[in-house]
Amino acid sequence: MKRLHKPLALSIALVNSSLALAQNEQNTDASLGNNALEEIVVTATKRETSLMETPISVTAFSQEKLDREGLTNVKDMAQMVPNMDISMDSSQTAPVVAMRGVRSTNITELGDPAVGLHLDGIYSPRAQGAMALMFDVERVEALRGPQGTLFGRNSTVGSVNIISRRPDASQFDASFGIEAGRWNHQQTRGMVNLPVTETFALRASFMQETRDSYLNGLYDPNQWDVRYLPEEVQNAPVYTGTDEDRSLRQRERWGSGEVQELVAADPADFYNNSDQHAFRIAGLWEPSDELGLMLTYEKFQDSGAGGTDTMNCDLADKRVKKDGDNYVDADGNISATPVTGLLGCESVYGPGADDYTVAVSVPGMLDLSIESVRSNLNWSLSDNVDLVYNAGWAEQVRSQHSDQDRGITGWDMSIFFRDTTYESQSHELQLQSSGNGPLQWIAGAFYLEENNSMQGGWINSGANADYWNQPNRTLESQAVFAQGTYALTDQLNLTMGLRHTKDNKQDVGGQNMACNGDTINPQTGERCFPAWDRDAFNQLPTDYFDDPAIFTAVSNNDNEYSESFLNYRLGLDYLFSDDLMVFGYVANGTKSGGIGDVFVQYEQDPLTAEYPVDTNGDRIIKELHQNTYDKETVVTYEFGAKGSFLNGSLNLMGAFFYSDYSDMQAASAKGIFPYYVEERADETGELTGEISTETQTVFQTENIADAVIKGLELEFDWAPIENGRFDGYLTWMDSEITSDFMYHWSFATTDLFEVDHGTATNPDNDALKVNFKGNELAASPKLSAKLNYTHTFRFNNGFALVPHLSYYWRDKSYHTFHNVDKHYDIFATETPDAFSDTRPAFHSVNTTLKLEAPDNQWNVEAFAYNLTDQRETYWAGGGDGLIKGPVSMPRFYGLRAIYNF
């Protein structure tokens, strides 16, 4: 293996424009005529290097491999990368990416990811950007370990870079593809590369996809809020079946003795469908060998229904108490029908219900658009120095409405976002060495600015609603960095890097607002909506709660947080021979601290629930809760080796890492202070005069604990015969919270401890505080493995038949850091296993069979993903103590075809 010393890349994505860095997937058709593996070139160090000589754990794959595995966006990549895990938060349409046990669960405009996402080398700050379609891709590079010195912002434990194909002025090229599959899946894609002159080329590409929902979707006219349902659903016939077949939630609905039929939803526009498209136009101008300029415009649109959570029936059914064929309630009474209280899936949704069944009263609506402009200037100032300037602008606009209770709880809840806008711009100026001397270096300056406006809210049945009016939440991040590699000898290289970052986060003019049916709006002098009157509530227009004027401000969120920090890297790599390299480094990664909502706690009389006022008639402030949190840091020590064996037919890459994770950030709904309310009668909604305790709860991020994570990763690529190829990985990982971590239990508290809501959320209740020291981190399986095999049968007429088989397995782990099964002895319930946050072991099998025409003029491929029809719940939810979340897609199959012009 000969070390490459070519001009530095403009960033991990955009290489010197005169170079064609095609990351050729490792020749799955063995067209070299033998079973030696092709060299893969990556830019993981912002320099063009051989994958096998890059002293970083990096996995790279091409568009062909993405297509073969059925991957269309970042959220589908989890099985492709060692020790990478991706779940979904359906309410925010955002992936939660974990790498080597570290993740961020705050995917709001206040949060930052733990794994940096870059598109053509431009940092993408909001997690929803990972939902954009990947198409016409040159390669994807997934770097593991801290990447703070070169890639900076929030590359705490890794970075993913999606590199699109560049225009090519040397030749015309075009292709068109179609795909059809289960659930009326339809996809089209195409591209055209047009040389305009010898120095200027254009490239345009697009992708479009539609698919029906794979859920058993039902509309429920018995729930409280039916304003969004079609008229024919609102007027569904009265249920006439037997009481045994009637779902529990139908019988319980708002004290009504008469219930209506559930109505099957149209899968074309129900939750978990797909309706999205994207296009990209890029121009590349290279007037000389010394100068190149590329400009790219990209637009992504998702007009589907959004995702939704479903019940985990295995856990729900554990709560069902039966005596033979009869049901037993909490008092020991026996009934032939399901009893009051949350039980199994069939008692909630009716006979035959499973993990794919969901009943809603709010149809899903998503309007997510992402526009971006990316530019790259690459200028060779001399034979030894290049100047690179990367600039990017992106705007993400999202409107969304989704059902949050899905008929599971006694409360009818929904969440909405209205023209929520995230706008960002970034600039990076680099000076890079480009000669062949012993010192190769890069130095630069980086600037990122975010301007976010979030408008949205939460509707809680007939009782109250909240509105989040955050018109101006901003981030300004500035950094300078330098990194160099010096050849101490012909075989030994020393790498040193340093980056200084300064961040400032602000909220200007933000407000939390409330709309309570008992409260008079000071602007209008009226109650903001008719409380506990279902008929009157459903006369409200569907956009009624979109208007902030009906709400009353309860807090002003003006807040600010600033900090500076350093990231460093110190490493050595040694070439034992042309076929074996070892490396080691120590580096840190940092995820910035930030701000949260501000809440005012007023003095209150616990006997009357009234608020005393001062001489001006204003409420008396007891305390101001102004949330901020500090940065978290991961220091990683890694030792690895990369080697080519068996005459170049086998590549092995192994790494052992040890990470010291300090000041871990965690985001959750947390009680911050108690307050007192007058209770209402369950049946009538009338005030009773009884006073009870509730808790002001806020979703916030805080620094909670320290942890240690260690692991081993082994990747392999082996062509044992000329036309056959194995590749994959094997990983081991161990994580443990190592500091005292006193935490107020916040998962399924009412059920596990058998207490009321006020007691469960009261932050002063020390009886519910648990030390989580020794617990495992979420999404950190001990073992995982991936094995692919591809074989190419070539025929004398030039055709080829290429079967592919892929197997993935992942050990059990946890959805959260609560590790419920380790604390069974502290709970009051007799069925604590029904509330387990354990994520079971999971496996999947994918297979494809492709027929290629001579010279690959066209190809047709049959595919089947999740062949054994395995089910997985991706995200942990706490409502009614059940694990619930987006459920994995069942067996999916179809055909695709591509024609190359």
CSV table of C-alpha atoms in Angstrom, one decimal, residues 372-688:
chain,number,residue,atom,x,y,z
A,372,SER,CA,-30.1,24.2,0.4
A,373,VAL,CA,-27.5,25.9,-1.6
A,374,ARG,CA,-23.9,24.6,-1.4
A,375,SER,CA,-20.8,26.1,-3.0
A,376,ASN,CA,-17.2,25.1,-3.2
A,377,LEU,CA,-14.2,27.1,-4.4
A,378,ASN,CA,-10.9,25.3,-4.8
A,379,TRP,CA,-7.9,27.3,-5.8
A,380,SER,CA,-4.3,26.2,-6.0
A,381,LEU,CA,-2.3,29.2,-4.8
A,382,SER,CA,1.0,27.5,-5.5
A,383,ASP,CA,2.5,24.0,-6.0
A,384,ASN,CA,2.4,23.6,-2.2
A,385,VAL,CA,-0.7,25.4,-1.0
A,386,ASP,CA,-4.4,25.3,-1.9
A,387,LEU,CA,-7.2,27.6,-0.7
A,388,VAL,CA,-10.6,26.1,-0.2
A,389,TYR,CA,-13.8,28.0,0.6
A,390,ASN,CA,-17.0,26.1,1.4
A,391,ALA,CA,-20.3,28.0,1.9
A,392,GLY,CA,-23.8,26.6,2.5
A,393,TRP,CA,-27.3,27.9,3.2
A,394,ALA,CA,-30.3,25.8,4.2
A,395,GLU,CA,-33.8,26.4,5.2
A,396,GLN,CA,-36.1,23.8,6.7
A,397,VAL,CA,-39.8,24.5,7.0
A,398,ARG,CA,-42.2,22.1,8.7
A,399,SER,CA,-45.9,22.0,9.4
A,400,GLN,CA,-47.2,18.9,11.1
A,401,HIS,CA,-50.2,17.6,13.0
A,402,SER,CA,-50.3,14.2,14.6
A,403,ASP,CA,-52.3,12.2,17.1
A,404,GLN,CA,-50.3,11.6,20.3
A,405,ASP,CA,-52.5,9.2,22.4
A,406,ARG,CA,-53.6,6.9,19.5
A,407,GLY,CA,-56.6,5.8,21.5
A,408,ILE,CA,-54.4,4.2,24.2
A,409,THR,CA,-55.0,6.6,27.1
A,410,GLY,CA,-58.1,8.2,28.5
A,411,TRP,CA,-56.9,11.6,27.3
A,412,ASP,CA,-57.2,12.6,23.7
A,413,MET,CA,-54.0,14.4,22.8
A,414,SER,CA,-52.4,15.8,19.7
A,415,ILE,CA,-49.3,17.9,18.8
A,416,PHE,CA,-48.9,20.4,16.0
A,417,PHE,CA,-46.2,22.6,14.4
A,418,ARG,CA,-47.0,25.6,12.2
A,419,ASP,CA,-44.5,26.8,9.7
A,420,THR,CA,-41.6,26.0,12.0
A,421,THR,CA,-38.5,27.3,10.3
A,422,TYR,CA,-34.9,26.5,10.8
A,423,GLU,CA,-32.5,28.6,8.7
A,424,SER,CA,-28.7,28.2,8.7
A,425,GLN,CA,-25.7,29.4,6.9
A,426,SER,CA,-22.1,28.2,7.3
A,427,HIS,CA,-18.7,29.3,5.9
A,428,GLU,CA,-15.4,27.5,6.1
A,429,LEU,CA,-12.1,28.8,4.8
A,430,GLN,CA,-9.2,26.5,4.6
A,431,LEU,CA,-5.5,26.6,3.6
A,432,GLN,CA,-4.1,23.2,2.8
A,433,SER,CA,-0.8,21.7,1.9
A,434,SER,CA,-0.7,20.0,-1.5
A,435,GLY,CA,2.9,19.0,-2.0
A,436,ASN,CA,4.7,15.7,-1.2
A,437,GLY,CA,6.8,16.9,1.7
A,438,PRO,CA,6.9,15.2,5.1
A,439,LEU,CA,4.5,17.6,6.6
A,440,GLN,CA,0.9,17.6,5.4
A,441,TRP,CA,-1.3,20.2,7.1
A,442,ILE,CA,-4.6,22.0,7.0
A,443,ALA,CA,-5.7,25.2,8.8
A,444,GLY,CA,-8.9,27.1,8.7
A,445,ALA,CA,-11.8,29.1,10.2
A,446,PHE,CA,-15.4,28.1,10.5
A,447,TYR,CA,-18.6,30.2,11.1
A,448,LEU,CA,-22.2,28.9,11.5
A,449,GLU,CA,-25.3,30.9,12.2
A,450,GLU,CA,-28.8,29.4,12.9
A,451,ASN,CA,-32.0,31.4,13.1
A,452,ASN,CA,-34.9,29.3,14.2
A,453,SER,CA,-38.5,30.1,14.6
A,454,MET,CA,-40.7,27.5,16.2
A,455,GLN,CA,-44.5,27.8,16.4
A,456,GLY,CA,-46.4,24.8,17.7
A,457,GLY,CA,-48.5,23.4,20.5
A,458,TRP,CA,-50.1,20.5,22.4
A,459,ILE,CA,-53.9,20.0,22.7
A,460,ASN,CA,-54.9,17.9,25.7
A,461,SER,CA,-58.5,16.8,25.2
A,462,GLY,CA,-61.2,19.1,26.5
A,463,ALA,CA,-59.1,20.5,29.4
A,464,ASN,CA,-56.3,22.6,28.1
A,465,ALA,CA,-53.8,23.4,25.3
A,466,ASP,CA,-50.3,24.8,25.2
A,467,TYR,CA,-48.6,27.0,22.6
A,468,TRP,CA,-44.9,27.4,22.0
A,469,ASN,CA,-44.1,30.8,20.5
A,470,GLN,CA,-40.4,30.8,19.9
A,471,PRO,CA,-39.8,33.3,17.0
A,472,ASN,CA,-36.1,33.9,17.5
A,473,ARG,CA,-33.9,31.2,18.8
A,474,THR,CA,-30.4,31.7,17.5
A,475,LEU,CA,-27.0,30.1,17.5
A,476,GLU,CA,-23.7,31.6,16.5
A,477,SER,CA,-20.6,29.3,16.4
A,478,GLN,CA,-17.1,30.3,15.5
A,479,ALA,CA,-14.0,28.2,15.3
A,480,VAL,CA,-10.4,28.1,14.2
A,481,PHE,CA,-8.6,24.8,13.6
A,482,ALA,CA,-5.3,23.3,12.5
A,483,GLN,CA,-4.2,19.7,12.0
A,484,GLY,CA,-1.0,18.3,10.6
A,485,THR,CA,0.6,14.9,9.9
A,486,TYR,CA,4.4,14.7,10.0
A,487,ALA,CA,6.4,11.7,8.6
A,488,LEU,CA,8.9,11.0,11.4
A,489,THR,CA,10.2,8.2,9.3
A,490,ASP,CA,9.2,6.5,6.0
A,491,GLN,CA,6.9,4.3,8.2
A,492,LEU,CA,6.0,6.4,11.2
A,493,ASN,CA,3.6,9.4,11.1
A,494,LEU,CA,2.6,11.8,13.9
A,495,THR,CA,-0.8,13.6,13.7
A,496,MET,CA,-1.6,16.6,15.9
A,497,GLY,CA,-4.8,18.7,15.7
A,498,LEU,CA,-6.4,21.5,17.7
A,499,ARG,CA,-9.7,23.4,17.3
A,500,HIS,CA,-11.0,26.3,19.4
A,501,THR,CA,-14.8,26.9,19.3
A,502,LYS,CA,-16.9,29.7,20.7
A,503,ASP,CA,-20.7,29.2,20.8
A,504,ASN,CA,-23.5,31.6,21.7
A,505,LYS,CA,-27.2,30.5,22.0
A,506,GLN,CA,-30.0,32.9,22.6
A,507,ASP,CA,-33.8,33.0,22.9
A,508,VAL,CA,-35.3,36.4,22.2
A,509,GLY,CA,-39.0,37.0,22.7
A,510,GLY,CA,-39.9,33.3,23.2
A,511,GLN,CA,-43.0,32.5,25.3
A,512,ASN,CA,-44.7,29.4,26.6
A,513,MET,CA,-48.4,30.0,26.4
A,514,ALA,CA,-51.5,28.2,27.8
A,515,CYS,CA,-55.1,27.9,26.9
A,516,ASN,CA,-57.1,26.5,29.9
A,517,GLY,CA,-60.8,26.2,29.7
A,518,ASP,CA,-61.1,27.6,33.2
A,519,THR,CA,-59.0,30.7,32.5
A,520,ILE,CA,-60.1,34.0,31.2
A,521,ASN,CA,-57.9,35.3,28.3
A,522,PRO,CA,-56.8,38.9,29.3
A,523,GLN,CA,-56.7,40.0,25.6
A,524,THR,CA,-60.2,38.8,24.8
A,525,GLY,CA,-61.9,38.7,28.2
A,526,GLU,CA,-63.3,35.2,27.4
A,527,ARG,CA,-62.4,31.7,28.1
A,528,CYS,CA,-60.1,30.4,25.3
A,529,PHE,CA,-62.3,27.4,24.6
A,530,PRO,CA,-65.4,25.6,26.0
A,531,ALA,CA,-63.9,23.3,28.7
A,532,TRP,CA,-65.5,19.8,29.2
A,533,ASP,CA,-68.1,20.4,26.5
A,534,ARG,CA,-67.4,17.9,23.8
A,535,ASP,CA,-70.1,19.1,21.4
A,536,ALA,CA,-69.1,22.7,21.7
A,537,PHE,CA,-65.4,21.8,21.4
A,538,ASN,CA,-66.0,20.0,18.1
A,539,GLN,CA,-67.6,23.1,16.7
A,540,LEU,CA,-64.3,24.9,16.8
A,541,PRO,CA,-62.5,25.2,13.4
A,542,THR,CA,-59.6,22.8,12.8
A,543,ASP,CA,-57.1,25.7,12.8
A,544,TYR,CA,-58.5,27.2,16.0
A,545,PHE,CA,-55.4,26.4,18.2
A,546,ASP,CA,-53.0,27.7,15.5
A,547,ASP,CA,-53.7,31.2,16.6
A,548,PRO,CA,-51.4,32.4,19.5
A,549,ALA,CA,-53.9,35.2,20.3
A,550,ILE,CA,-56.2,32.9,22.1
A,551,PHE,CA,-53.5,31.8,24.5
A,552,THR,CA,-52.2,33.5,27.6
A,553,ALA,CA,-48.4,33.9,28.1
A,554,VAL,CA,-47.2,32.0,31.2
A,555,SER,CA,-43.5,32.5,30.8
A,556,ASN,CA,-41.0,34.5,28.9
A,557,ASN,CA,-38.1,32.5,27.6
A,558,ASP,CA,-35.5,35.2,27.1
A,559,ASN,CA,-32.3,33.3,27.8
A,560,GLU,CA,-28.6,33.1,26.7
A,561,TYR,CA,-25.7,30.7,27.0
A,562,SER,CA,-22.1,31.2,25.8
A,563,GLU,CA,-19.1,29.0,26.1
A,564,SER,CA,-15.7,28.3,24.6
A,565,PHE,CA,-13.9,24.9,24.4
A,566,LEU,CA,-11.0,23.1,22.8
A,567,ASN,CA,-10.9,19.9,20.9
A,568,TYR,CA,-7.7,18.0,20.3
A,569,ARG,CA,-6.3,14.9,18.5
A,570,LEU,CA,-2.9,13.3,19.0
A,571,GLY,CA,-2.1,10.2,17.1
A,572,LEU,CA,0.5,7.9,15.6
A,573,ASP,CA,0.3,5.5,12.7
A,574,TYR,CA,2.9,3.0,11.6
A,575,LEU,CA,3.3,1.1,8.3
A,576,PHE,CA,4.7,-2.3,9.1
A,577,SER,CA,4.6,-3.1,5.4
A,578,ASP,CA,2.8,-2.2,2.2
A,579,ASP,CA,0.0,-4.5,3.5
A,580,LEU,CA,-0.3,-3.7,7.2
A,581,MET,CA,-0.8,-0.4,9.1
A,582,VAL,CA,-1.5,0.2,12.8
A,583,PHE,CA,-2.7,3.4,14.4
A,584,GLY,CA,-3.5,4.8,17.8
A,585,TYR,CA,-4.8,8.2,19.0
A,586,VAL,CA,-6.4,10.1,21.8
A,587,ALA,CA,-9.0,12.7,20.9
A,588,ASN,CA,-11.9,14.4,22.5
A,589,GLY,CA,-15.3,15.4,21.2
A,590,THR,CA,-17.6,18.1,22.5
A,591,LYS,CA,-21.4,18.7,22.3
A,592,SER,CA,-22.2,22.2,23.2
A,593,GLY,CA,-24.3,23.2,26.2
A,594,GLY,CA,-27.4,25.3,25.7
A,595,ILE,CA,-30.6,26.8,27.0
A,596,GLY,CA,-34.1,25.7,27.9
A,597,ASP,CA,-37.5,27.2,28.6
A,598,VAL,CA,-37.9,29.6,31.5
A,599,PHE,CA,-40.7,29.1,34.0
A,600,VAL,CA,-41.9,31.4,36.8
A,601,GLN,CA,-43.1,29.7,40.1
A,602,TYR,CA,-45.6,31.9,42.0
A,603,GLU,CA,-46.5,31.8,45.6
A,604,GLN,CA,-49.7,29.8,46.0
A,605,ASP,CA,-52.0,28.8,48.9
A,606,PRO,CA,-52.1,25.0,49.1
A,607,LEU,CA,-55.6,25.1,50.8
A,608,THR,CA,-57.4,27.2,48.2
A,609,ALA,CA,-55.1,27.0,45.1
A,610,GLU,CA,-55.3,30.8,45.0
A,611,TYR,CA,-52.3,33.1,44.2
A,612,PRO,CA,-51.7,36.0,46.5
A,613,VAL,CA,-50.9,39.3,44.9
A,614,ASP,CA,-48.7,42.3,45.8
A,615,THR,CA,-49.9,45.9,46.1
A,616,ASN,CA,-49.9,46.3,42.3
A,617,GLY,CA,-52.2,43.4,41.9
A,618,ASP,CA,-49.4,41.2,40.4
A,619,ARG,CA,-48.8,37.6,41.5
A,620,ILE,CA,-45.8,37.2,43.9
A,621,ILE,CA,-42.9,35.4,42.3
A,622,LYS,CA,-41.4,32.7,44.4
A,623,GLU,CA,-38.7,31.5,42.0
A,624,LEU,CA,-37.5,31.9,38.4
A,625,HIS,CA,-36.5,28.5,36.8
A,626,GLN,CA,-34.1,29.5,34.0
A,627,ASN,CA,-32.7,26.3,32.6
A,628,THR,CA,-29.3,26.1,31.0
A,629,TYR,CA,-27.0,23.1,30.7
A,630,ASP,CA,-23.3,22.6,30.2
A,631,LYS,CA,-21.3,20.9,27.4
A,632,GLU,CA,-20.7,17.2,27.4
A,633,THR,CA,-17.3,15.7,26.5
A,634,VAL,CA,-16.2,12.3,25.2
A,635,VAL,CA,-12.5,11.5,25.4
A,636,THR,CA,-11.6,8.5,23.3
A,637,TYR,CA,-8.5,6.3,23.3
A,638,GLU,CA,-8.4,4.1,20.2
A,639,PHE,CA,-6.0,1.5,18.8
A,640,GLY,CA,-6.5,-0.1,15.4
A,641,ALA,CA,-5.0,-2.0,12.6
A,642,LYS,CA,-5.8,-2.3,8.9
A,643,GLY,CA,-4.3,-5.0,6.7
A,644,SER,CA,-4.5,-6.7,3.3
A,645,PHE,CA,-3.9,-10.4,3.2
A,646,LEU,CA,-4.1,-13.5,0.9
A,647,ASN,CA,-2.6,-11.7,-2.1
A,648,GLY,CA,-4.9,-8.7,-1.7
A,649,SER,CA,-8.2,-10.7,-1.6
A,650,LEU,CA,-8.8,-10.0,2.1
A,651,ASN,CA,-9.0,-6.7,3.9
A,652,LEU,CA,-9.3,-6.6,7.7
A,653,MET,CA,-9.9,-3.5,9.8
A,654,GLY,CA,-10.0,-3.8,13.5
A,655,ALA,CA,-10.2,-1.2,16.3
A,656,PHE,CA,-10.5,-1.2,20.1
A,657,PHE,CA,-11.8,2.0,21.8
A,658,TYR,CA,-12.2,3.3,25.3
A,659,SER,CA,-14.3,6.4,25.8
A,660,ASP,CA,-14.6,8.5,29.0
A,661,TYR,CA,-18.0,10.2,28.7
A,662,SER,CA,-18.4,13.1,31.1
A,663,ASP,CA,-21.3,15.5,31.9
A,664,MET,CA,-23.7,13.4,29.8
A,665,GLN,CA,-26.6,15.4,28.6
A,666,ALA,CA,-30.1,13.9,28.8
A,667,ALA,CA,-33.4,15.4,27.6
A,668,SER,CA,-36.7,14.4,29.2
A,669,ALA,CA,-39.9,15.7,30.6
A,670,LYS,CA,-39.1,16.7,34.2
A,671,GLY,CA,-41.2,18.1,37.1
A,672,ILE,CA,-39.7,21.3,38.3
A,673,PHE,CA,-42.1,22.6,41.0
A,674,PRO,CA,-45.6,21.6,42.4
A,675,TYR,CA,-48.7,23.7,42.2
A,676,TYR,CA,-52.3,23.3,43.4
A,677,VAL,CA,-55.5,22.9,41.5
A,678,GLU,CA,-59.2,22.5,42.3
A,679,GLU,CA,-60.4,19.1,41.1
A,680,ARG,CA,-63.3,18.4,38.8
A,681,ALA,CA,-65.8,15.5,38.9
A,682,ASP,CA,-65.0,12.8,36.4
A,683,GLU,CA,-68.4,12.5,35.0
A,684,THR,CA,-69.6,16.1,34.8
A,685,GLY,CA,-66.4,18.1,34.8
A,686,GLU,CA,-67.8,20.3,37.6
A,687,LEU,CA,-65.5,21.8,40.2
A,688,THR,CA,-65.6,19.9,43.4
